[in-house]
Amino acid sequence: MTGVVGRDAIEAAVARLDRAAAEHVPCAPVADLIGPSDIDAAYAVQSALTALRVARGARIVGRKIGLTSPAVQRQVGVDQPDFGVLFDDMHYASGTTVPFGRLLQPRAEAEIAFVLAADIVDPAPAAVRAAVGSAVAAIEVVDSRVADWRISITDTVADNASSGVFVLGDRHLTLDEFTPADVSMRMLRNGVAASTGTGRACLGDPLAALAWLARTALDFEDPLRAGDIVLSGALGPLVPIEPGDVIQAEVGPLGPVTATFEKEG
């Protein structure tokens, strides 16, 4: 249910964000259509946009948790986590070149990605932990179809949690081999230190973020499934990206991950 927000407003928000993505031109916030605080309406917009992408041939490969770091919440101006959908064409391997032209207002964050080995139908911490097959270092590139990142929580939720692309490292570890909350993260932009943090910056523990998503997904009757990739949330502040940038992150024992961005022209 979407409270007082009508179907016409939701459809108008869907059309605005879809057009911004297709025309590659940032748009006005959609909070003027669905309000700044109606989370149900915002997820209704996200769901409709997801259905459009799937109908056009995209394949869902997992979820992302956003706004888990207090530093990122302050940067973006919101005060609670959200989630979005990962599609197959958003995934890049470490060291490959990401086309800058597919992005609008990109910012990078380093995090831990979990790869699930089982469905999560019980959000209890032990069950969530048991469902994780492995973890891998990740760079998520968040992006916004909303001009100048002038977003409320409903804007970012509607806009698929401000998703862009994501890059995964090469080293997979099980949860018996490391403790996510204890990792240290260091991210460089063109060889210069740009962001640092720890696993505890992500809702106190990336596994707590995963449990939050598992509960929320069950509330939406769309549980996390075996094989899903889950980006668990930023371990430190966001870093703006320009054409030609090289972003490198080291995420504790998960090791390095590198995202190289194409020079325009």
Short mmCIF file of N, CA, C and O in Angstrom, two decimals, residues 163-261:
data_model
loop_
_atom_site.label_atom_id
_atom_site.label_comp_id
_atom_site.label_asym_id
_atom_site.label_seq_id
_atom_site.Cartn_x
_atom_site.Cartn_y
_atom_site.Cartn_z
N SER A 163 21.47 3.47 -7.54
CA SER A 163 22.41 2.48 -8.04
C SER A 163 23.05 2.93 -9.35
O SER A 163 22.41 3.57 -10.18
N GLY A 164 24.32 2.54 -9.52
CA GLY A 164 25.02 2.76 -10.77
C GLY A 164 25.56 1.45 -11.30
O GLY A 164 24.88 0.72 -12.03
N VAL A 165 26.80 1.13 -10.91
CA VAL A 165 27.43 -0.14 -11.29
C VAL A 165 28.18 -0.65 -10.06
O VAL A 165 28.33 0.04 -9.06
N PHE A 166 28.70 -1.89 -10.16
CA PHE A 166 29.52 -2.41 -9.07
C PHE A 166 30.63 -3.28 -9.63
O PHE A 166 30.51 -3.88 -10.71
N VAL A 167 31.73 -3.29 -8.91
CA VAL A 167 32.94 -4.01 -9.32
C VAL A 167 33.32 -4.95 -8.19
O VAL A 167 33.42 -4.52 -7.02
N LEU A 168 33.53 -6.21 -8.52
CA LEU A 168 33.88 -7.21 -7.50
C LEU A 168 35.34 -7.63 -7.63
O LEU A 168 35.87 -7.75 -8.74
N GLY A 169 35.99 -7.87 -6.49
CA GLY A 169 37.36 -8.36 -6.48
C GLY A 169 37.44 -9.82 -6.85
O GLY A 169 36.45 -10.46 -7.23
N ASP A 170 38.63 -10.37 -6.69
CA ASP A 170 38.89 -11.74 -7.11
C ASP A 170 39.00 -12.73 -5.95
O ASP A 170 38.95 -13.94 -6.16
N ARG A 171 39.14 -12.24 -4.72
CA ARG A 171 39.40 -13.12 -3.58
C ARG A 171 38.11 -13.35 -2.79
O ARG A 171 37.57 -12.42 -2.20
N HIS A 172 37.63 -14.58 -2.80
CA HIS A 172 36.43 -14.94 -2.03
C HIS A 172 36.85 -15.68 -0.76
O HIS A 172 37.64 -16.63 -0.82
N LEU A 173 36.31 -15.24 0.37
CA LEU A 173 36.56 -15.91 1.64
C LEU A 173 35.24 -16.31 2.27
O LEU A 173 34.22 -15.65 2.07
N THR A 174 35.26 -17.39 3.04
CA THR A 174 34.08 -17.76 3.81
C THR A 174 34.08 -16.98 5.12
O THR A 174 35.09 -16.39 5.53
N LEU A 175 32.96 -17.01 5.82
CA LEU A 175 32.87 -16.30 7.10
C LEU A 175 33.67 -16.99 8.19
O LEU A 175 33.90 -16.40 9.26
N ASP A 176 34.13 -18.21 7.96
CA ASP A 176 35.03 -18.86 8.90
C ASP A 176 36.46 -18.33 8.77
O ASP A 176 37.29 -18.56 9.66
N GLU A 177 36.73 -17.61 7.67
CA GLU A 177 38.08 -17.14 7.40
C GLU A 177 38.33 -15.69 7.78
O GLU A 177 39.48 -15.24 7.78
N PHE A 178 37.27 -14.93 8.08
CA PHE A 178 37.46 -13.54 8.50
C PHE A 178 36.20 -13.05 9.19
O PHE A 178 35.15 -13.70 9.12
N THR A 179 36.30 -11.90 9.86
CA THR A 179 35.17 -11.31 10.56
C THR A 179 34.82 -9.99 9.90
O THR A 179 35.61 -9.03 9.97
N PRO A 180 33.67 -9.88 9.23
CA PRO A 180 33.36 -8.67 8.47
C PRO A 180 33.43 -7.38 9.29
O PRO A 180 33.90 -6.35 8.81
N ALA A 181 32.97 -7.41 10.53
CA ALA A 181 32.96 -6.18 11.33
C ALA A 181 34.36 -5.67 11.62
O ALA A 181 34.54 -4.47 11.89
N ASP A 182 35.36 -6.55 11.56
CA ASP A 182 36.72 -6.17 11.94
C ASP A 182 37.58 -5.68 10.79
O ASP A 182 38.73 -5.27 11.01
N VAL A 183 37.08 -5.71 9.56
CA VAL A 183 37.93 -5.33 8.43
C VAL A 183 38.23 -3.83 8.47
O VAL A 183 37.43 -3.02 8.94
N SER A 184 39.39 -3.48 7.94
CA SER A 184 39.75 -2.09 7.69
C SER A 184 39.72 -1.85 6.19
O SER A 184 40.12 -2.72 5.40
N MET A 185 39.24 -0.67 5.82
CA MET A 185 39.14 -0.32 4.39
C MET A 185 39.94 0.94 4.11
O MET A 185 39.90 1.89 4.88
N ARG A 186 40.64 0.92 2.98
CA ARG A 186 41.34 2.10 2.49
C ARG A 186 41.08 2.22 1.00
O ARG A 186 41.28 1.26 0.26
N MET A 187 40.61 3.36 0.56
CA MET A 187 40.30 3.57 -0.86
C MET A 187 41.14 4.72 -1.40
O MET A 187 41.26 5.78 -0.76
N LEU A 188 41.72 4.51 -2.57
CA LEU A 188 42.55 5.50 -3.24
C LEU A 188 41.87 5.98 -4.52
O LEU A 188 41.23 5.19 -5.23
N ARG A 189 42.02 7.25 -4.80
CA ARG A 189 41.60 7.80 -6.08
C ARG A 189 42.84 8.30 -6.80
O ARG A 189 43.51 9.21 -6.33
N ASN A 190 43.17 7.65 -7.91
CA ASN A 190 44.38 7.98 -8.67
C ASN A 190 45.62 7.97 -7.79
O ASN A 190 46.49 8.85 -7.88
N GLY A 191 45.69 6.97 -6.91
CA GLY A 191 46.85 6.78 -6.07
C GLY A 191 46.90 7.60 -4.80
O GLY A 191 47.84 7.46 -4.01
N VAL A 192 45.89 8.43 -4.57
CA VAL A 192 45.85 9.30 -3.40
C VAL A 192 44.75 8.83 -2.46
O VAL A 192 43.62 8.58 -2.90
N ALA A 193 45.07 8.69 -1.17
CA ALA A 193 44.08 8.24 -0.20
C ALA A 193 42.85 9.15 -0.23
O ALA A 193 42.96 10.37 -0.16
N ALA A 194 41.66 8.53 -0.35
CA ALA A 194 40.43 9.31 -0.50
C ALA A 194 39.36 8.93 0.50
O ALA A 194 38.44 9.71 0.75
N SER A 195 39.42 7.73 1.08
CA SER A 195 38.38 7.29 2.02
C SER A 195 38.94 6.14 2.85
O SER A 195 39.65 5.27 2.33
N THR A 196 38.62 6.16 4.13
CA THR A 196 38.98 5.05 5.00
C THR A 196 37.79 4.70 5.88
O THR A 196 36.87 5.51 6.06
N GLY A 197 37.81 3.50 6.42
CA GLY A 197 36.73 3.09 7.30
C GLY A 197 36.93 1.67 7.77
O GLY A 197 37.97 1.05 7.53
N THR A 198 35.93 1.14 8.45
CA THR A 198 35.99 -0.22 8.96
C THR A 198 34.64 -0.90 8.75
O THR A 198 33.64 -0.25 8.43
N GLY A 199 34.61 -2.20 8.99
CA GLY A 199 33.36 -2.94 8.88
C GLY A 199 32.29 -2.43 9.82
O GLY A 199 31.10 -2.52 9.53
N ARG A 200 32.70 -1.85 10.94
CA ARG A 200 31.71 -1.38 11.92
C ARG A 200 31.00 -0.12 11.47
O ARG A 200 29.99 0.26 12.06
N ALA A 201 31.49 0.52 10.40
CA ALA A 201 30.79 1.69 9.85
C ALA A 201 29.50 1.29 9.14
O ALA A 201 28.65 2.15 8.88
N CYS A 202 29.35 0.01 8.85
CA CYS A 202 28.18 -0.48 8.11
C CYS A 202 27.18 -1.08 9.10
O CYS A 202 27.20 -2.28 9.38
N LEU A 203 26.33 -0.23 9.66
CA LEU A 203 25.33 -0.63 10.66
C LEU A 203 25.94 -1.42 11.82
O LEU A 203 25.29 -2.27 12.40
N GLY A 204 27.21 -1.13 12.12
CA GLY A 204 27.89 -1.82 13.21
C GLY A 204 28.53 -3.13 12.79
O GLY A 204 29.50 -3.57 13.41
N ASP A 205 28.03 -3.74 11.72
CA ASP A 205 28.53 -5.03 11.24
C ASP A 205 27.85 -5.29 9.88
O ASP A 205 26.61 -5.26 9.80
N PRO A 206 28.61 -5.54 8.81
CA PRO A 206 27.98 -5.85 7.52
C PRO A 206 26.98 -7.00 7.59
O PRO A 206 26.00 -7.02 6.83
N LEU A 207 27.19 -7.94 8.51
CA LEU A 207 26.21 -9.02 8.67
C LEU A 207 24.90 -8.52 9.27
O LEU A 207 23.83 -9.05 8.98
N ALA A 208 24.98 -7.47 10.09
CA ALA A 208 23.75 -6.86 10.60
C ALA A 208 22.99 -6.17 9.47
O ALA A 208 21.75 -6.20 9.42
N ALA A 209 23.73 -5.57 8.54
CA ALA A 209 23.09 -4.97 7.37
C ALA A 209 22.41 -6.04 6.52
O ALA A 209 21.28 -5.86 6.04
N LEU A 210 23.09 -7.18 6.35
CA LEU A 210 22.50 -8.28 5.59
C LEU A 210 21.23 -8.79 6.28
O LEU A 210 20.22 -9.08 5.62
N ALA A 211 21.25 -8.88 7.61
CA ALA A 211 20.06 -9.33 8.34
C ALA A 211 18.92 -8.32 8.19
O ALA A 211 17.75 -8.71 8.06
N TRP A 212 19.26 -7.03 8.21
CA TRP A 212 18.23 -6.00 7.97
C TRP A 212 17.58 -6.20 6.60
O TRP A 212 16.35 -6.17 6.46
N LEU A 213 18.41 -6.43 5.59
CA LEU A 213 17.86 -6.64 4.24
C LEU A 213 17.04 -7.91 4.17
O LEU A 213 15.96 -7.93 3.55
N ALA A 214 17.49 -8.97 4.83
CA ALA A 214 16.74 -10.23 4.82
C ALA A 214 15.35 -10.03 5.42
O ALA A 214 14.36 -10.52 4.87
N ARG A 215 15.27 -9.31 6.54
CA ARG A 215 13.96 -9.03 7.16
C ARG A 215 13.10 -8.19 6.24
O ARG A 215 11.90 -8.46 6.06
N THR A 216 13.71 -7.16 5.66
CA THR A 216 12.94 -6.26 4.80
C THR A 216 12.46 -6.98 3.55
O THR A 216 11.31 -6.79 3.12
N ALA A 217 13.30 -7.81 2.97
CA ALA A 217 12.91 -8.57 1.78
C ALA A 217 11.75 -9.50 2.09
O ALA A 217 10.82 -9.66 1.27
N LEU A 218 11.76 -10.11 3.27
CA LEU A 218 10.65 -10.97 3.65
C LEU A 218 9.37 -10.15 3.85
O LEU A 218 8.28 -10.60 3.49
N ASP A 219 9.51 -8.95 4.40
CA ASP A 219 8.35 -8.07 4.55
C ASP A 219 7.72 -7.75 3.19
O ASP A 219 6.50 -7.60 3.08
N PHE A 220 8.58 -7.66 2.16
CA PHE A 220 8.10 -7.38 0.81
C PHE A 220 7.72 -8.65 0.06
O PHE A 220 7.41 -8.61 -1.13
N GLU A 221 7.78 -9.78 0.75
CA GLU A 221 7.46 -11.10 0.17
C GLU A 221 8.32 -11.42 -1.04
O GLU A 221 7.87 -12.01 -2.02
N ASP A 222 9.59 -11.02 -0.97
CA ASP A 222 10.55 -11.25 -2.05
C ASP A 222 11.89 -11.61 -1.43
O ASP A 222 12.84 -10.83 -1.46
N PRO A 223 11.99 -12.81 -0.81
CA PRO A 223 13.17 -13.14 -0.01
C PRO A 223 14.45 -13.24 -0.84
O PRO A 223 14.42 -13.45 -2.06
N LEU A 224 15.57 -13.06 -0.15
CA LEU A 224 16.88 -13.26 -0.78
C LEU A 224 17.04 -14.73 -1.13
O LEU A 224 16.65 -15.61 -0.38
N ARG A 225 17.70 -14.96 -2.28
CA ARG A 225 17.79 -16.32 -2.82
C ARG A 225 19.25 -16.76 -2.98
O ARG A 225 20.15 -15.95 -3.12
N ALA A 226 19.44 -18.07 -3.00
CA ALA A 226 20.77 -18.64 -3.28
C ALA A 226 21.28 -18.09 -4.59
O ALA A 226 20.54 -18.01 -5.58
N GLY A 227 22.55 -17.72 -4.61
CA GLY A 227 23.16 -17.15 -5.80
C GLY A 227 23.14 -15.64 -5.84
O GLY A 227 23.88 -15.03 -6.64
N ASP A 228 22.31 -15.02 -5.02
CA ASP A 228 22.25 -13.55 -5.00
C ASP A 228 23.58 -12.96 -4.55
O ASP A 228 24.23 -13.47 -3.63
N ILE A 229 23.96 -11.87 -5.19
CA ILE A 229 25.04 -11.00 -4.72
C ILE A 229 24.39 -9.90 -3.89
O ILE A 229 23.41 -9.30 -4.33
N VAL A 230 24.92 -9.66 -2.70
CA VAL A 230 24.38 -8.59 -1.86
C VAL A 230 25.51 -7.62 -1.52
O VAL A 230 26.49 -8.01 -0.87
N LEU A 231 25.40 -6.40 -1.98
CA LEU A 231 26.32 -5.34 -1.58
C LEU A 231 25.83 -4.80 -0.25
O LEU A 231 24.73 -4.27 -0.14
N SER A 232 26.68 -4.95 0.79
CA SER A 232 26.18 -4.75 2.15
C SER A 232 26.22 -3.32 2.64
O SER A 232 25.62 -3.01 3.67
N GLY A 233 26.91 -2.42 1.94
CA GLY A 233 26.90 -1.02 2.35
C GLY A 233 28.29 -0.45 2.55
O GLY A 233 29.26 -1.17 2.81
N ALA A 234 28.38 0.86 2.45
CA ALA A 234 29.66 1.55 2.48
C ALA A 234 30.38 1.39 3.81
O ALA A 234 29.78 1.42 4.87
N LEU A 235 31.71 1.29 3.72
CA LEU A 235 32.56 1.22 4.90
C LEU A 235 33.21 2.57 5.20
O LEU A 235 33.96 2.69 6.17
N GLY A 236 32.94 3.57 4.38
CA GLY A 236 33.52 4.89 4.57
C GLY A 236 32.87 5.89 3.64
O GLY A 236 31.95 5.55 2.88
N PRO A 237 33.34 7.14 3.65
CA PRO A 237 32.70 8.18 2.84
C PRO A 237 32.78 7.93 1.34
O PRO A 237 33.69 7.26 0.83
N LEU A 238 31.81 8.49 0.64
CA LEU A 238 31.76 8.44 -0.82
C LEU A 238 32.86 9.30 -1.42
O LEU A 238 33.25 10.32 -0.87
N VAL A 239 33.31 8.90 -2.62
CA VAL A 239 34.35 9.63 -3.34
C VAL A 239 33.83 9.96 -4.74
O VAL A 239 33.48 9.05 -5.50
N PRO A 240 33.76 11.23 -5.14
CA PRO A 240 33.32 11.58 -6.49
C PRO A 240 34.28 11.01 -7.54
O PRO A 240 35.49 10.88 -7.29
N ILE A 241 33.74 10.69 -8.71
CA ILE A 241 34.51 10.09 -9.79
C ILE A 241 34.45 10.99 -11.01
O ILE A 241 33.39 11.51 -11.37
N GLU A 242 35.60 11.13 -11.68
CA GLU A 242 35.69 11.87 -12.94
C GLU A 242 36.18 10.92 -14.03
O GLU A 242 36.78 9.88 -13.74
N PRO A 243 35.95 11.26 -15.31
CA PRO A 243 36.46 10.42 -16.39
C PRO A 243 37.96 10.18 -16.27
O PRO A 243 38.72 11.10 -15.94
N GLY A 244 38.37 8.95 -16.49
CA GLY A 244 39.78 8.58 -16.43
C GLY A 244 40.28 8.20 -15.06
O GLY A 244 41.42 7.75 -14.91
N ASP A 245 39.46 8.33 -14.02
CA ASP A 245 39.88 8.00 -12.67
C ASP A 245 40.13 6.49 -12.50
O ASP A 245 39.48 5.67 -13.15
N VAL A 246 41.05 6.19 -11.60
CA VAL A 246 41.26 4.81 -11.15
C VAL A 246 40.99 4.78 -9.64
O VAL A 246 41.62 5.50 -8.88
N ILE A 247 40.03 3.97 -9.26
CA ILE A 247 39.66 3.81 -7.84
C ILE A 247 40.14 2.44 -7.38
O ILE A 247 39.78 1.42 -7.98
N GLN A 248 40.94 2.43 -6.33
CA GLN A 248 41.45 1.18 -5.77
C GLN A 248 41.03 1.10 -4.31
O GLN A 248 41.14 2.08 -3.57
N ALA A 249 40.57 -0.06 -3.92
CA ALA A 249 40.20 -0.26 -2.51
C ALA A 249 40.84 -1.53 -2.00
O ALA A 249 40.95 -2.53 -2.72
N GLU A 250 41.25 -1.49 -0.75
CA GLU A 250 41.75 -2.67 -0.04
C GLU A 250 40.81 -2.89 1.12
O GLU A 250 40.63 -2.00 1.97
N VAL A 251 40.19 -4.07 1.16
CA VAL A 251 39.18 -4.36 2.17
C VAL A 251 39.66 -5.53 3.03
O VAL A 251 39.32 -6.70 2.79
N GLY A 252 40.52 -5.22 4.00
CA GLY A 252 41.02 -6.23 4.92
C GLY A 252 41.55 -7.46 4.21
O GLY A 252 42.18 -7.36 3.15
N PRO A 253 41.28 -8.65 4.76
CA PRO A 253 41.80 -9.88 4.15
C PRO A 253 41.14 -10.23 2.81
O PRO A 253 41.62 -11.12 2.11
N LEU A 254 40.06 -9.53 2.47
CA LEU A 254 39.45 -9.76 1.15
C LEU A 254 40.31 -9.19 0.03
O LEU A 254 40.09 -9.52 -1.14
N GLY A 255 41.26 -8.34 0.40
CA GLY A 255 42.22 -7.87 -0.58
C GLY A 255 41.73 -6.73 -1.45
O GLY A 255 40.78 -6.03 -1.12
N PRO A 256 42.38 -6.56 -2.62
CA PRO A 256 42.14 -5.38 -3.43
C PRO A 256 41.02 -5.56 -4.45
O PRO A 256 40.68 -6.68 -4.85
N VAL A 257 40.47 -4.43 -4.85
CA VAL A 257 39.53 -4.37 -5.97
C VAL A 257 39.78 -3.02 -6.65
O VAL A 257 40.00 -2.02 -5.97
N THR A 258 39.76 -3.03 -7.98
CA THR A 258 40.10 -1.83 -8.75
C THR A 258 39.04 -1.54 -9.79
O THR A 258 38.60 -2.44 -10.51
N ALA A 259 38.63 -0.28 -9.85
CA ALA A 259 37.69 0.16 -10.87
C ALA A 259 38.36 1.27 -11.70
O ALA A 259 38.78 2.29 -11.14
N THR A 260 38.49 1.06 -12.98
CA THR A 260 39.08 2.04 -13.89
C THR A 260 37.97 2.62 -14.76
O THR A 260 37.17 1.86 -15.33
N PHE A 261 37.91 3.93 -14.88
CA PHE A 261 36.82 4.59 -15.60
C PHE A 261 37.34 5.19 -16.91
O PHE A 261 38.37 5.86 -16.94
#
